[in-house]
XYZ file of C-alpha atoms in Angstrom:
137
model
C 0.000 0.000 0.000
C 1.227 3.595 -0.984
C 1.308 6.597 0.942
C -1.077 8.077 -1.374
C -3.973 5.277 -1.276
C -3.213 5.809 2.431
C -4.370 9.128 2.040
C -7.204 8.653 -0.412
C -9.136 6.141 1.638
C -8.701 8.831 5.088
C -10.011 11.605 3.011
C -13.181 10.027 2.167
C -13.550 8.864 5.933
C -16.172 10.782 7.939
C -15.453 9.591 10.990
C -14.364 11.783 14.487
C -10.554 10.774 14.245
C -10.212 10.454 9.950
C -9.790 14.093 9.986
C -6.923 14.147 12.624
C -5.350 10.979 11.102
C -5.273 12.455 7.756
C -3.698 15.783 8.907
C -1.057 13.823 11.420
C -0.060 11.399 8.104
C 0.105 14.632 5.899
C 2.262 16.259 8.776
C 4.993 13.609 8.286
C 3.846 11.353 11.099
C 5.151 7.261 11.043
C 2.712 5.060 9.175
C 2.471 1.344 8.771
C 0.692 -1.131 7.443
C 0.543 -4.789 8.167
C 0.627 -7.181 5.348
C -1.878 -9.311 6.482
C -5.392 -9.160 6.324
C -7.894 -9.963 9.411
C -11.938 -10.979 9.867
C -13.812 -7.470 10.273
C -15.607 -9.682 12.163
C -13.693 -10.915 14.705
C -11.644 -7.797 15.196
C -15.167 -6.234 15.642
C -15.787 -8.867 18.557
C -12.540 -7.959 20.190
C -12.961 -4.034 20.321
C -16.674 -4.153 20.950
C -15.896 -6.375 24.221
C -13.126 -3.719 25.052
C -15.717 -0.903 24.344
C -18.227 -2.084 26.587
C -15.330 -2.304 29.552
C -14.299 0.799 29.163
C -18.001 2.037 29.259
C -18.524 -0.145 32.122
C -15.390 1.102 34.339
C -16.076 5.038 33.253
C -13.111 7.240 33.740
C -12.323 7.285 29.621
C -12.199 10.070 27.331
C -15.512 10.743 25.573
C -14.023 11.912 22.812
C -11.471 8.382 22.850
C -14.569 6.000 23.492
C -16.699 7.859 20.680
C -13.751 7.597 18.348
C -14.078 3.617 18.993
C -17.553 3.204 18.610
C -17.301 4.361 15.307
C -14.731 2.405 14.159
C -16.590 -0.558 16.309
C -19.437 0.154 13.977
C -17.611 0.594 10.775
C -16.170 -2.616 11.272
C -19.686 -4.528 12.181
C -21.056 -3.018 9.038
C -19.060 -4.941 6.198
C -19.762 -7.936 8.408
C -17.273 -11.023 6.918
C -15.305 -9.506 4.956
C -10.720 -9.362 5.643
C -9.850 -5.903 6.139
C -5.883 -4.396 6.440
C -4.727 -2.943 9.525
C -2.583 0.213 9.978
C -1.390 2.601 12.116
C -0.279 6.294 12.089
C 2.125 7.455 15.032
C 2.317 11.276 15.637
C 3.185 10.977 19.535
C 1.267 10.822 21.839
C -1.501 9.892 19.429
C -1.407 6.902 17.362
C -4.441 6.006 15.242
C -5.912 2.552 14.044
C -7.229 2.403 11.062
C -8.915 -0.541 9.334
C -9.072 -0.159 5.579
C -11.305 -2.531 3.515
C -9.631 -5.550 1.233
C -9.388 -3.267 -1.968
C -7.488 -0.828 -0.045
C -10.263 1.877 -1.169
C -12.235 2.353 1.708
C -11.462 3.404 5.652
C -13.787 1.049 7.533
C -12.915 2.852 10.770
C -9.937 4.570 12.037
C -9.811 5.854 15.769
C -7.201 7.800 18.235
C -5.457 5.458 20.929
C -2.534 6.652 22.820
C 1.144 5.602 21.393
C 2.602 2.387 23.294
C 6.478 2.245 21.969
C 6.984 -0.931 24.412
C 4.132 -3.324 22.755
C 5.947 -6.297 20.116
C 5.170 -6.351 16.598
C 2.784 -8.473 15.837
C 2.938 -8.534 11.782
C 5.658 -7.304 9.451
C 4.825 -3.579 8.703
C 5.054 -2.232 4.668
C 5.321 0.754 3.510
C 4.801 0.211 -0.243
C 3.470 -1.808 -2.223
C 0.654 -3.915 -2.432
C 0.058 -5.972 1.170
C 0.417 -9.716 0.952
C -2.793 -11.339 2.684
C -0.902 -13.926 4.168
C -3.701 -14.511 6.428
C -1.410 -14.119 9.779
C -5.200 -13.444 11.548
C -7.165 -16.601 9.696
């Protein structure tokens, strides 16, 4: 995936946090993409459970659990179907974005906080077209 199809598909998101991840990757931010795909609906499972905790347990940012329950939704909405994970880092913020299998369409993006210690799950890219080697099937 290129920078600019990066761009594209966060320009056409109208989401709380697609604005702010657009103007951090514009700014120069760090941006990655993992080359393999994963079930919208599983990853949809695993941050609708977290959403509901941090509901639950209070004390979160509004703006932060609003900017999830988008992208919760987004991801619910195209159901089955393998989406491509990325992230941009512009410290402190680093935003999640789920882009759809054609690499057109944001399916959700939102604003977390930047965790330098987490592992690597996935080999990022920055260009080119992502594998799908199915690391989440």
């Amino acid at each position: 995936m290129t920078f600019e199809m990066l761009r594209s598909a966060l320009a056409r998101n109208g989401s709380i946090s697609g604005p702010s991840a657009l103007a951090a990757l514009l700014s120069g931010a760090r941006w990655e993409i993992y080359s393999s795909t994963a079930s919208a609906r599983s990853l949809w499972a695993i941050w609708c459970d977290r959403l509901d905790m941090l509901v639950e347990t209070g004390g979160s940012d509004p703006d932060f659990l609003e900017s999830l329950a988008q992208a919760v939704d987004g991801l619910h909405d195209v159901g089955d179907v393998r989406v491509y994970m990325a992230t941009i880092i512009d410290p402190p913020r680093r935003f999640h974005v789920y882009l759809s299998e054609d690499l057109a369409h944001c399916v959700g993006a939102w604003e977390g906080r930047v965790n330098e210690q987490a592992p690597r799950t996935a080999e990022p890219r920055r260009s080119g077209e992502p594998s799908g080697s199915g690391m989440f099937e």
